[in-house]
Amino acid sequence: MEKVQQEEKRAFVHQVFESIAKDYDRMNSIISFGRHRAWRKYTMKKMGVKAGERAIDIACGTADWAIELGKEVGPTGHVVGLDFSEQMLTIAKEKVKQEHLDQHVELVLGDAMKLPFPDNTFDYATIGFALRNVPDIQQVLSEMVRVVRPGGQIVSLEVSKPPKAWFRSLFYFYFYNILPLMGKLFVKKYDEYKWLPTSLTNFPDSVQLRKMFEDAGMKKVEVKLFSGGVAAMHLGTKPADPAMGSEQ
């Protein structure tokens, strides 16, 4: 039964993102009031990506984060942007080409639940504003840990649930009521933007997600709340010796 529900969610989310792909970047800026760029900039600074390193951005969408990673690793490094939406990747490929990064930023059609890469391939695995849309969060986190080398970083940047009750109520009103209307007003897509806030309902809060990072085998999990907790960064490290459960 659970597997059927996961497949149903995957199919529905796929349809949603195929539908909104051409408006995705513009609507991200509108609904976050442009703050998503500052959140990603802070996260990148915390990661400390270096030239020559390797990274994978999972559920990369139109490749904004993959492009930033590509700029940091430079031509001696390598970045993979993976997504299950062909429409998103079509837009992503054009953006990567415009940034002259297509020689070391590779875009791949694939499933976040089963990453098509060997163990210990990357220095970083990131996922931005997509973890709440996957069929099984714990499975995706486990896959991210698997493909990252020992000592590497696993990073999520995601919408979250503000810890203060009064602000959470205000945010929920905006997210559940105003955001879908903005989708209808700006891009004539009400149902699709009704889904996006709904996806937050059963998503863990920042404390619960930290526990899921730890359950996936990560250590030194750092959490940063943005804008009163409407978004959160979770950054974990894969132990140098996973069998020992601690870095050496």
XYZ file of C-alpha atoms in Angstrom:
248
model
C 0.000 0.000 0.000
C 2.812 2.394 0.931
C 4.612 1.686 -2.348
C 1.425 2.464 -4.282
C 1.055 5.758 -2.411
C 4.676 6.632 -3.175
C 4.161 5.953 -6.872
C 0.988 8.042 -6.881
C 2.810 10.942 -5.228
C 5.716 10.656 -7.639
C 3.381 10.728 -10.652
C 1.413 13.684 -9.327
C 4.503 15.729 -8.418
C 6.011 14.944 -11.821
C 2.894 16.304 -13.522
C 2.972 19.440 -11.380
C 6.585 20.286 -12.177
C 6.293 19.461 -15.849
C 3.399 21.928 -15.915
C 5.046 24.814 -14.048
C 8.576 24.493 -15.478
C 8.496 27.550 -17.727
C 7.239 29.764 -14.893
C 9.282 28.161 -12.116
C 12.085 30.710 -11.795
C 9.803 33.748 -11.931
C 7.372 32.326 -9.380
C 10.189 31.323 -7.008
C 11.278 34.949 -6.877
C 7.712 36.184 -6.413
C 6.596 33.788 -3.675
C 9.834 34.038 -1.652
C 10.147 37.803 -2.237
C 13.565 37.026 -3.693
C 14.898 35.685 -0.390
C 15.709 32.222 -1.782
C 18.870 33.658 -3.357
C 20.140 34.980 -0.028
C 19.367 31.655 1.681
C 21.329 29.778 -0.984
C 24.220 32.259 -0.784
C 24.483 31.733 2.981
C 24.341 27.960 2.532
C 27.061 27.996 -0.124
C 29.311 30.019 2.187
C 28.813 27.465 4.972
C 29.631 24.613 2.594
C 32.954 26.119 1.531
C 33.008 24.506 -1.911
C 36.483 24.471 -3.482
C 37.802 24.398 -7.017
C 38.220 20.901 -8.427
C 35.584 19.260 -6.212
C 32.590 17.175 -7.268
C 28.946 17.826 -6.385
C 25.486 16.540 -7.198
C 22.377 18.703 -6.933
C 19.365 16.425 -6.597
C 15.971 17.515 -7.934
C 17.904 20.369 -9.516
C 14.902 21.899 -11.277
C 16.080 24.691 -13.551
C 19.642 24.343 -12.232
C 20.080 27.495 -10.129
C 21.994 25.647 -7.403
C 23.867 23.443 -9.874
C 25.044 26.597 -11.651
C 26.293 28.139 -8.402
C 28.107 24.914 -7.578
C 29.559 24.853 -11.085
C 30.978 28.338 -10.648
C 32.654 27.339 -7.389
C 34.209 24.034 -8.506
C 35.417 25.599 -11.759
C 36.516 23.780 -14.905
C 38.663 21.312 -12.939
C 35.632 20.165 -10.938
C 32.398 18.477 -11.916
C 28.730 19.042 -11.020
C 25.747 16.821 -11.774
C 22.261 18.267 -11.731
C 19.669 15.481 -11.535
C 15.913 15.853 -11.991
C 12.974 13.685 -13.052
C 11.280 16.435 -15.081
C 12.319 16.718 -18.712
C 10.722 20.154 -18.960
C 12.772 21.425 -16.021
C 15.964 19.995 -17.518
C 15.263 21.605 -20.892
C 15.249 25.017 -19.242
C 18.224 24.056 -17.055
C 20.344 23.099 -20.059
C 19.792 26.475 -21.690
C 20.735 28.305 -18.480
C 23.886 26.232 -18.008
C 24.887 26.915 -21.596
C 24.320 30.656 -21.187
C 26.629 30.618 -18.167
C 29.294 28.776 -20.239
C 29.371 25.952 -17.700
C 28.249 23.098 -19.943
C 31.726 21.556 -20.015
C 31.662 20.682 -16.320
C 27.983 20.912 -15.283
C 26.199 17.773 -16.434
C 22.405 17.489 -16.356
C 20.885 14.044 -15.911
C 17.327 12.697 -16.028
C 17.019 10.485 -12.962
C 15.274 9.442 -9.762
C 16.252 10.957 -6.382
C 15.147 7.699 -4.740
C 17.725 5.686 -6.661
C 20.702 7.767 -7.710
C 22.535 6.306 -10.742
C 26.023 6.755 -9.283
C 28.464 4.572 -7.327
C 29.157 4.970 -3.615
C 31.514 7.771 -2.546
C 31.397 9.647 -5.871
C 30.862 13.248 -4.748
C 32.176 15.751 -2.211
C 28.711 17.298 -1.810
C 25.097 16.294 -2.330
C 22.516 19.076 -2.236
C 18.744 19.303 -2.575
C 16.944 22.630 -2.719
C 13.229 23.118 -2.075
C 12.430 19.603 -3.221
C 12.865 17.250 -0.273
C 9.245 17.711 0.786
C 8.131 16.536 -2.664
C 9.903 13.166 -2.744
C 8.000 9.924 -2.051
C 10.316 8.851 0.803
C 12.475 11.469 2.544
C 14.564 8.958 4.481
C 15.342 6.978 1.338
C 16.517 10.099 -0.483
C 18.718 11.140 2.446
C 20.218 7.650 2.563
C 20.972 7.825 -1.153
C 22.610 11.226 -0.714
C 24.822 9.814 2.045
C 25.695 6.796 -0.101
C 26.991 8.781 -3.083
C 29.004 11.246 -0.980
C 32.565 10.381 0.019
C 33.475 9.960 3.705
C 33.921 13.446 5.138
C 31.680 14.967 2.459
C 28.590 17.090 3.030
C 24.869 16.476 2.536
C 22.808 19.673 2.389
C 19.100 20.488 2.244
C 17.615 23.941 1.771
C 13.858 23.758 2.229
C 10.674 25.492 3.275
C 10.121 24.890 6.984
C 7.668 25.433 9.828
C 8.391 28.552 11.935
C 8.904 27.603 15.604
C 6.986 30.583 17.029
C 3.261 29.798 17.020
C 2.034 33.296 16.124
C 4.449 33.609 13.190
C 3.739 30.054 12.045
C 0.017 30.885 11.869
C 0.769 34.006 9.815
C 3.083 32.079 7.493
C 0.561 29.272 7.049
C -2.125 31.789 6.098
C 0.155 33.222 3.416
C 1.417 29.856 2.229
C -1.937 28.056 2.087
C -4.198 30.916 0.988
C -2.274 33.712 -0.697
C 0.352 31.694 -2.566
C -2.143 29.707 -4.702
C -3.888 32.960 -5.601
C -0.540 34.393 -6.701
C -0.059 31.338 -8.899
C -3.462 31.949 -10.453
C -2.816 35.676 -10.894
C 0.695 35.519 -12.349
C 0.781 32.259 -14.306
C -2.844 31.061 -14.322
C -2.021 27.904 -12.356
C -4.048 27.655 -9.152
C -4.140 23.890 -8.547
C -0.397 23.457 -9.059
C 0.422 26.197 -6.565
C -2.186 24.844 -4.191
C -0.156 21.616 -4.093
C 3.114 23.305 -3.110
C 1.879 24.525 0.294
C -0.023 21.278 0.831
C 3.305 19.454 0.491
C 4.450 21.164 3.697
C 1.619 19.699 5.787
C 3.212 16.311 6.465
C 6.798 17.477 6.064
C 8.902 17.284 9.258
C 9.820 20.477 11.074
C 13.477 21.488 11.402
C 14.008 19.464 14.590
C 12.456 16.317 13.109
C 14.410 16.713 9.877
C 17.652 17.011 11.834
C 16.829 13.647 13.451
C 16.237 12.157 9.979
C 19.667 13.417 8.870
C 21.198 11.687 11.885
C 19.187 8.508 11.223
C 20.657 8.478 7.699
C 24.121 8.276 9.269
C 25.216 11.901 9.237
C 27.229 13.594 11.949
C 27.707 17.236 12.944
C 24.264 18.152 11.603
C 23.931 21.925 11.534
C 20.562 23.681 11.246
C 20.021 27.306 10.276
C 16.558 28.891 10.214
C 15.920 31.725 7.768
C 13.397 34.563 7.965
C 11.858 33.458 11.232
C 11.887 29.802 10.230
C 9.977 29.883 6.940
C 12.992 28.112 5.417
C 15.821 26.054 6.874
C 19.266 24.788 5.975
C 20.287 21.339 7.198
C 23.940 20.465 6.668
C 25.350 17.102 7.696
C 28.695 15.358 7.285
C 29.254 11.756 6.270
C 31.546 10.129 8.863
C 35.067 9.343 7.710
C 34.455 5.801 8.948
C 30.679 5.096 8.777
C 31.157 1.734 10.495
C 32.657 3.503 13.494
C 29.948 6.187 13.531
C 32.510 8.941 14.068
C 35.092 10.862 12.120
C 38.755 10.018 12.430
